[in-house]
mmCIF file of C-alpha atoms in Angstrom:
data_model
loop_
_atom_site.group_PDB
_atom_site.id
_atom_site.type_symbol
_atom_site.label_atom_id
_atom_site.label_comp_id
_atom_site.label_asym_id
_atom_site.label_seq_id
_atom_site.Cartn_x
_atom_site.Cartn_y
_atom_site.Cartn_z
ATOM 1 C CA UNK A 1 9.104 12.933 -11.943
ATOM 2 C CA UNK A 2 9.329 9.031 -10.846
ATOM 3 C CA UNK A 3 9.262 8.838 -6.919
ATOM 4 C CA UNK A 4 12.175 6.711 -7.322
ATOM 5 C CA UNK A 5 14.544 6.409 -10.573
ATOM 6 C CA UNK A 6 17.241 3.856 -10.937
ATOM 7 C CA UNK A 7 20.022 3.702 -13.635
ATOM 8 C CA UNK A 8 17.867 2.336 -16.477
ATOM 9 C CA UNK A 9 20.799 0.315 -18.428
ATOM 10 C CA UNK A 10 21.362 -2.564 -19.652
ATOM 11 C CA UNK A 11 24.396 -3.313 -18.192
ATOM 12 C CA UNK A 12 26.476 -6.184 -19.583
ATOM 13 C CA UNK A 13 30.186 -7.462 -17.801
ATOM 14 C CA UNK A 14 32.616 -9.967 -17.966
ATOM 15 C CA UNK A 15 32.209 -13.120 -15.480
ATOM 16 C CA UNK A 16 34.196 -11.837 -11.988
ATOM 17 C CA UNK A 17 33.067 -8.390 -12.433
ATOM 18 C CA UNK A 18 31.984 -6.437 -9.920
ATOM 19 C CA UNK A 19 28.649 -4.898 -10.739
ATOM 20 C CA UNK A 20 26.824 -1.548 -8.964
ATOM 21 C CA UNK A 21 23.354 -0.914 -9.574
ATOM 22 C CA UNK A 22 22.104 2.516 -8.093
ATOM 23 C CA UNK A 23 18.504 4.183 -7.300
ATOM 24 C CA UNK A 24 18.038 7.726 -6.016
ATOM 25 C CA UNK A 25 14.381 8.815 -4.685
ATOM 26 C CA UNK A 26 13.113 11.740 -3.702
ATOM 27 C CA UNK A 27 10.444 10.674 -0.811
ATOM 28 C CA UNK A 28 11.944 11.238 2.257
ATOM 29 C CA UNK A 29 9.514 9.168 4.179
ATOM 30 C CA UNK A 30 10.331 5.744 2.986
ATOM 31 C CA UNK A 31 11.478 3.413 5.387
ATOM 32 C CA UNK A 32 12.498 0.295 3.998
ATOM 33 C CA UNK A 33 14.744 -0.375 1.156
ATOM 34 C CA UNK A 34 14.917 -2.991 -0.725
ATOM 35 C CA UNK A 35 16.381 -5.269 -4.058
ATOM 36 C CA UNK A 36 14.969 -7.651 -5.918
ATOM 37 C CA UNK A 37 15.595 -9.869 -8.370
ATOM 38 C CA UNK A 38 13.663 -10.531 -11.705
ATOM 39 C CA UNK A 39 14.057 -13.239 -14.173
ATOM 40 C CA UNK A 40 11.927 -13.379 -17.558
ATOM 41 C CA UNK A 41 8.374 -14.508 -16.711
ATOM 42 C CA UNK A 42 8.498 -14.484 -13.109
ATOM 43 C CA UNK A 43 7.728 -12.700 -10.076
ATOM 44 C CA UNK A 44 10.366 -10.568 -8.625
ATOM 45 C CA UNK A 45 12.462 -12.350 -5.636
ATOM 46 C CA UNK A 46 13.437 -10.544 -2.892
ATOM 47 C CA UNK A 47 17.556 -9.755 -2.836
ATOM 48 C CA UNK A 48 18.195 -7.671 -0.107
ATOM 49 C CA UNK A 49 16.579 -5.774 2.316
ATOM 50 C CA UNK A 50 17.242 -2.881 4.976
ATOM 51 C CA UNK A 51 16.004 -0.255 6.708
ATOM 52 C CA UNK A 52 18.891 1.975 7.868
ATOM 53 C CA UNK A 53 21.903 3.908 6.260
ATOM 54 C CA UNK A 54 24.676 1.860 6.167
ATOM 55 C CA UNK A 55 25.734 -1.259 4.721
ATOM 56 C CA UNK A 56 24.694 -4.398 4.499
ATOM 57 C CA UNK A 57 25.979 -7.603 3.019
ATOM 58 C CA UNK A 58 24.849 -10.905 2.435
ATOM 59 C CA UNK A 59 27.469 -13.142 0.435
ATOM 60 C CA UNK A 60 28.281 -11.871 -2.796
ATOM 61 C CA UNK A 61 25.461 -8.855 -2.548
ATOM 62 C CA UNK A 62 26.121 -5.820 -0.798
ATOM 63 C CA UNK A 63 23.005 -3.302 0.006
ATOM 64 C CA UNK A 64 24.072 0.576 0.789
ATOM 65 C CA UNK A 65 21.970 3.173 1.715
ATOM 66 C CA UNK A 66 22.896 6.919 2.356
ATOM 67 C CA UNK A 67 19.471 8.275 3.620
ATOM 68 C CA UNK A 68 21.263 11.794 3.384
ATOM 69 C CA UNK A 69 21.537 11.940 -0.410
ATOM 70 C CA UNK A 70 18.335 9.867 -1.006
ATOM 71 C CA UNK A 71 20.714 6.970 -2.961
ATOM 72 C CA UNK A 72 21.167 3.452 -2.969
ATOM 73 C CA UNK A 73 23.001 0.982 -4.209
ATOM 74 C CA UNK A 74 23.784 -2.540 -4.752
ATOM 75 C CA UNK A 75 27.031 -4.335 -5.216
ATOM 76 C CA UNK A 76 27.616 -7.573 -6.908
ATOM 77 C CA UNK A 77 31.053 -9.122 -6.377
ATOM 78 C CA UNK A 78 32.248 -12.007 -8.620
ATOM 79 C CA UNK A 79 29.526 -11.470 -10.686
ATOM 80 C CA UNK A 80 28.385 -15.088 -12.494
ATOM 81 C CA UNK A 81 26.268 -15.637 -15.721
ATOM 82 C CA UNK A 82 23.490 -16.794 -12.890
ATOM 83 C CA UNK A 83 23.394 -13.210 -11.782
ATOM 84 C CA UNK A 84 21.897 -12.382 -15.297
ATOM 85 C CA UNK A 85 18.538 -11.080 -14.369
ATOM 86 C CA UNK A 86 16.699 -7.525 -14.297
ATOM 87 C CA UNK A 87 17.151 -6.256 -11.031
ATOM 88 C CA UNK A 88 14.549 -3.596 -9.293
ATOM 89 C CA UNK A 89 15.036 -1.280 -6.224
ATOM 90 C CA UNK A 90 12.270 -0.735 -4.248
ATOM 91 C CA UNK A 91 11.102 1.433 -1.264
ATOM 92 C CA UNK A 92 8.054 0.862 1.136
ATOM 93 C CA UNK A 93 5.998 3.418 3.335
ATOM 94 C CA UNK A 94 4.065 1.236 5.374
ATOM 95 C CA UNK A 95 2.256 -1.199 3.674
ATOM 96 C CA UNK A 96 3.134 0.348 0.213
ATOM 97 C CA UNK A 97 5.987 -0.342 -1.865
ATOM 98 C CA UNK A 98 7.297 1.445 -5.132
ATOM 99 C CA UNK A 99 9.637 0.038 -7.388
ATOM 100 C CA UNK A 100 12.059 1.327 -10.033
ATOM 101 C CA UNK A 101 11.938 0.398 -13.433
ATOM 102 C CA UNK A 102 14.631 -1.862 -12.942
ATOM 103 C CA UNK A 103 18.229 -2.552 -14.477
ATOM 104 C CA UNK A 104 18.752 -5.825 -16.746
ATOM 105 C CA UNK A 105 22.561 -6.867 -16.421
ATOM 106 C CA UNK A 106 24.207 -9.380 -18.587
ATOM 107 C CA UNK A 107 27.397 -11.373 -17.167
ATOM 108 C CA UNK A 108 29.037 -13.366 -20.032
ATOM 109 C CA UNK A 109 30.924 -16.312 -19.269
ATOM 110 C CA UNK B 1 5.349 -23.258 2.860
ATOM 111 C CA UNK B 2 4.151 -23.592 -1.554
ATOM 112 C CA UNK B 3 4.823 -19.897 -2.224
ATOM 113 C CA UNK B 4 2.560 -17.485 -3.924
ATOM 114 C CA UNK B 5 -0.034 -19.044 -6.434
ATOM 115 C CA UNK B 6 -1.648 -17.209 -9.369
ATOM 116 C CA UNK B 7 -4.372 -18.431 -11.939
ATOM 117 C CA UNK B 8 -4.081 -18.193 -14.392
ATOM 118 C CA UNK B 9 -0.797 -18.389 -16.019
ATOM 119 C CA UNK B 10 -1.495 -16.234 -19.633
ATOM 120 C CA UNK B 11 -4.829 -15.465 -20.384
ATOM 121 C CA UNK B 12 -6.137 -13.774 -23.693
ATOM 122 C CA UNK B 13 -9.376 -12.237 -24.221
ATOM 123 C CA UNK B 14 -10.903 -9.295 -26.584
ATOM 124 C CA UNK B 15 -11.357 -6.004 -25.862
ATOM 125 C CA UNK B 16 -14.659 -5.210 -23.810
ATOM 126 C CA UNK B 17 -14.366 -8.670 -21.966
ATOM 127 C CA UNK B 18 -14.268 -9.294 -18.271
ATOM 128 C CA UNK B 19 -11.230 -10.891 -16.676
ATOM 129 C CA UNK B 20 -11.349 -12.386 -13.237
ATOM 130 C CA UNK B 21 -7.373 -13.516 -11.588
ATOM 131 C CA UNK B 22 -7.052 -15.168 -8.487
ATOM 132 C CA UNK B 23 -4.198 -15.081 -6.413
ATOM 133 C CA UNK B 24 -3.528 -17.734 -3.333
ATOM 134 C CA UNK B 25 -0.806 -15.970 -0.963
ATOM 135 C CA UNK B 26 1.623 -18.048 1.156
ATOM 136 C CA UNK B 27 -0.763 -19.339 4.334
ATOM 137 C CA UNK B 28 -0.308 -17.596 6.980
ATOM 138 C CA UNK B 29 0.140 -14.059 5.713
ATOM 139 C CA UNK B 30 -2.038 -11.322 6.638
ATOM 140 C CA UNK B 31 -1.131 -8.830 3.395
ATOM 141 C CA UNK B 32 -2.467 -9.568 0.244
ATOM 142 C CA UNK B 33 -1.089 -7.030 -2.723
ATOM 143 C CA UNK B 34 -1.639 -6.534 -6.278
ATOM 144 C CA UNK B 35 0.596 -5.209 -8.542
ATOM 145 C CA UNK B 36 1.162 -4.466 -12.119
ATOM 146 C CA UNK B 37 4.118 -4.544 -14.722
ATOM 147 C CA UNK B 38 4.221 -3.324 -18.253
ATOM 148 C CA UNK B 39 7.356 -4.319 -20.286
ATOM 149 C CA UNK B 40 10.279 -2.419 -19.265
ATOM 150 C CA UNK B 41 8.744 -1.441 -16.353
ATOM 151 C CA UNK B 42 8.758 -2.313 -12.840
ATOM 152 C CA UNK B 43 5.390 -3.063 -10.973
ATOM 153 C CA UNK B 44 3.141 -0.647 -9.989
ATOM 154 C CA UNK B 45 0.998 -0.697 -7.231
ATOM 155 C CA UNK B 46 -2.855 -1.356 -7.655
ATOM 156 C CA UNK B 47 -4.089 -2.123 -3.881
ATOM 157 C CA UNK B 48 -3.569 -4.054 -0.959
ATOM 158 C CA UNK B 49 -5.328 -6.374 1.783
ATOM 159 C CA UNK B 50 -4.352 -6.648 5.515
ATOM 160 C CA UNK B 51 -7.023 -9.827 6.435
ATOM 161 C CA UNK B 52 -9.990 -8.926 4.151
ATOM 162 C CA UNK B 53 -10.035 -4.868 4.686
ATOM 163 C CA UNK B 54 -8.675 -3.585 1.610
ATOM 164 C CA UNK B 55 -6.566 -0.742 2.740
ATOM 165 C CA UNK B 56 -5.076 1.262 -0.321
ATOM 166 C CA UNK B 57 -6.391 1.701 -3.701
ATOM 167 C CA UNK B 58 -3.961 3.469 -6.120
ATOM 168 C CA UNK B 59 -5.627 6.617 -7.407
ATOM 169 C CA UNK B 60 -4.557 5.783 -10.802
ATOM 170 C CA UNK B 61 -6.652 2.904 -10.729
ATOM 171 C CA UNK B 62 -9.294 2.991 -13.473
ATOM 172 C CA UNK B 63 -13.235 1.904 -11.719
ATOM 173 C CA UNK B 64 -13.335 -0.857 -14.052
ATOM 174 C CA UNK B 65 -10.741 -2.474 -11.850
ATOM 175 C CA UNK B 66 -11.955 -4.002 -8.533
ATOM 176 C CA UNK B 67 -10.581 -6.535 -5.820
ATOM 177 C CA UNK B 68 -11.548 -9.010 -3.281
ATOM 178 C CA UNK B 69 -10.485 -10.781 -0.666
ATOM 179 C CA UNK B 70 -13.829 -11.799 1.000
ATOM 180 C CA UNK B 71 -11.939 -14.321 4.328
ATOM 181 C CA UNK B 72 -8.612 -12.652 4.220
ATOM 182 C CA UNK B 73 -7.004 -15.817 2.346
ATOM 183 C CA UNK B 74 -7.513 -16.088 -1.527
ATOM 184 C CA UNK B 75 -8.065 -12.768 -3.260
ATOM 185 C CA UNK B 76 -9.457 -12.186 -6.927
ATOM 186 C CA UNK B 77 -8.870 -8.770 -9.375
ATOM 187 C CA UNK B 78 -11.452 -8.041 -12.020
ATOM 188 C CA UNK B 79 -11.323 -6.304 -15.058
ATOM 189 C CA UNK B 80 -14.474 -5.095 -16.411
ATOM 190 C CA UNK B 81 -14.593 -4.234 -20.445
ATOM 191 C CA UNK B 82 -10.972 -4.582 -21.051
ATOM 192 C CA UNK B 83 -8.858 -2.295 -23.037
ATOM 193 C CA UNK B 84 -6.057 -3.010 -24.663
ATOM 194 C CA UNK B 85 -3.937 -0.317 -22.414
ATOM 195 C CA UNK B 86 -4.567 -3.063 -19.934
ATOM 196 C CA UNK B 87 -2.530 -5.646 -21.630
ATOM 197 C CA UNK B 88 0.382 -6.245 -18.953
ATOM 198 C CA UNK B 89 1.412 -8.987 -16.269
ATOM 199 C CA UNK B 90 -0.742 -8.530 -13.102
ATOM 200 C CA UNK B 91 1.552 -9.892 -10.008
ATOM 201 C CA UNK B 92 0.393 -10.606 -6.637
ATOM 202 C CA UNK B 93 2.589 -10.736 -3.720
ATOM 203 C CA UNK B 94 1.888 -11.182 0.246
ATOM 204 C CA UNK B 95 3.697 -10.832 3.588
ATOM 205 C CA UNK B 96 3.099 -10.826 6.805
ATOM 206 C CA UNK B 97 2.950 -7.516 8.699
ATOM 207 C CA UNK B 98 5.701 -6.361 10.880
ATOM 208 C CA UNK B 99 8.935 -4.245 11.062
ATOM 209 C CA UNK B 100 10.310 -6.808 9.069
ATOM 210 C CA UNK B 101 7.481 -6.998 6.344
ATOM 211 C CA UNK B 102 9.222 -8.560 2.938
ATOM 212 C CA UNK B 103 7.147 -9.341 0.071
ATOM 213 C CA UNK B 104 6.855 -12.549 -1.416
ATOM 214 C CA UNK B 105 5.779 -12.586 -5.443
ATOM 215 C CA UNK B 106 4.325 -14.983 -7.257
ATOM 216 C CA UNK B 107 5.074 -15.683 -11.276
ATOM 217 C CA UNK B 108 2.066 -13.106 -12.031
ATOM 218 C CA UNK B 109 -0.836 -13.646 -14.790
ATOM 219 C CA UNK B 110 -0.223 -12.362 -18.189
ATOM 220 C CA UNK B 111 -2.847 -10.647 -20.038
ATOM 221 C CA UNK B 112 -3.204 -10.147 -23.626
ATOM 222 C CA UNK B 113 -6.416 -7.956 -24.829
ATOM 223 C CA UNK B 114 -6.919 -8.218 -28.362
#
């Protein structure tokens, strides 16, 4: 079993939409949390990033973490065809970070 | 600040070939990572640098893999006799240590082993 899974997908929505993405893990040492964003051919791009339960929020993207139930999530209000991208969870134990196999989401216009 | 820099781009070699990558992080960043993503996949760790100590070596990492970072700025990841298993995009990413520590990716080099 993955160290961290996340809702494989693909997930497609109407423009406006509000989207969730979700990862669970089962390492109870990570410390930082984090989302990223992946287009086709390119590096991933850092989204959001936290390192408490809780929520956090950063225009349209919202980052939760419930350190309790090992879950996290990310919401995506007014979702636009821009948003169209893989996106990946990640955790990090020091140095290291491991990422889930991501989630591609499609937002027609 | 010109962002993470990989060369090459693509590159496409036979099987049994050495491949050399280099990776130039962002300046003034002290971690130096490799990583690497299969289709479908997200990116798996290789190693990592803090200066030019290499810190952590993933245990799935085959011997015909090795890095470098030899004055804790540009780093380089060989391949020796490439297999085809190895066929995947190798990213490289670097931050600068702290509580705070984010990554910063660049586009990755894409290798095709015939």
């Amino acid at each position: 079993q993955k160290e961290v899974e996340q809702d494989p997908g693909p997930l497609s929505v109407p423009e406006g939409a509000i989207v969730s993405l979700n990862c669970t893990y089962s390492n109870s040492a990570f410390q930082y949390f984090m989302w990223y964003r992946q287009y086709s051919r390119k590096g991933p791009e850092l989204l959001m990033y936290t390192y408490s339960s809780g929520n956090k929020e950063d225009g349209r993207f919202t980052a939760q973490v419930d350190k309790s139930s090992k879950y996290i999530s990310l919401f995506i209000r007014d979702s636009q065809p821009s948003d169209s991208a893989t996106y990946l969870c990640a955790m990090r134990i020091a140095g290291k970070s491991t990422f889930g196999d991501g989630t591609t989401l499609t937002v027609k216009p | 600040d010109t962002g993470v820099s990989q060369d090459p781009r693509h590159k496409i070699t036979k099987r049994g070939q050495n491949v050399t990558f280099r990776c130039d992080p962002i300046s003034e960043h002290n971690r130096l990572y490799w990583y690497r993503q299969t289709l479908g996949q997200g990116p798996e760790f290789l190693t990592y640098f803090q200066n030019e100590a290499q810190l952590e070596k993933s245990r799935l990492l085959s011997d015909r893999f090795s890095a470098e970072r030899p004055k804790g700025s540009f780093s380089t990841l060989e391949i020796q006799r490439t297999e085809q298993g190895d066929s995947a995009m190798y990213l490289c990413a670097s931050s600068l240590v702290g509580t705070n520590e984010k990554l910063f990716f660049g586009s990755g080099t894409q290798l095709s082993v015939l």
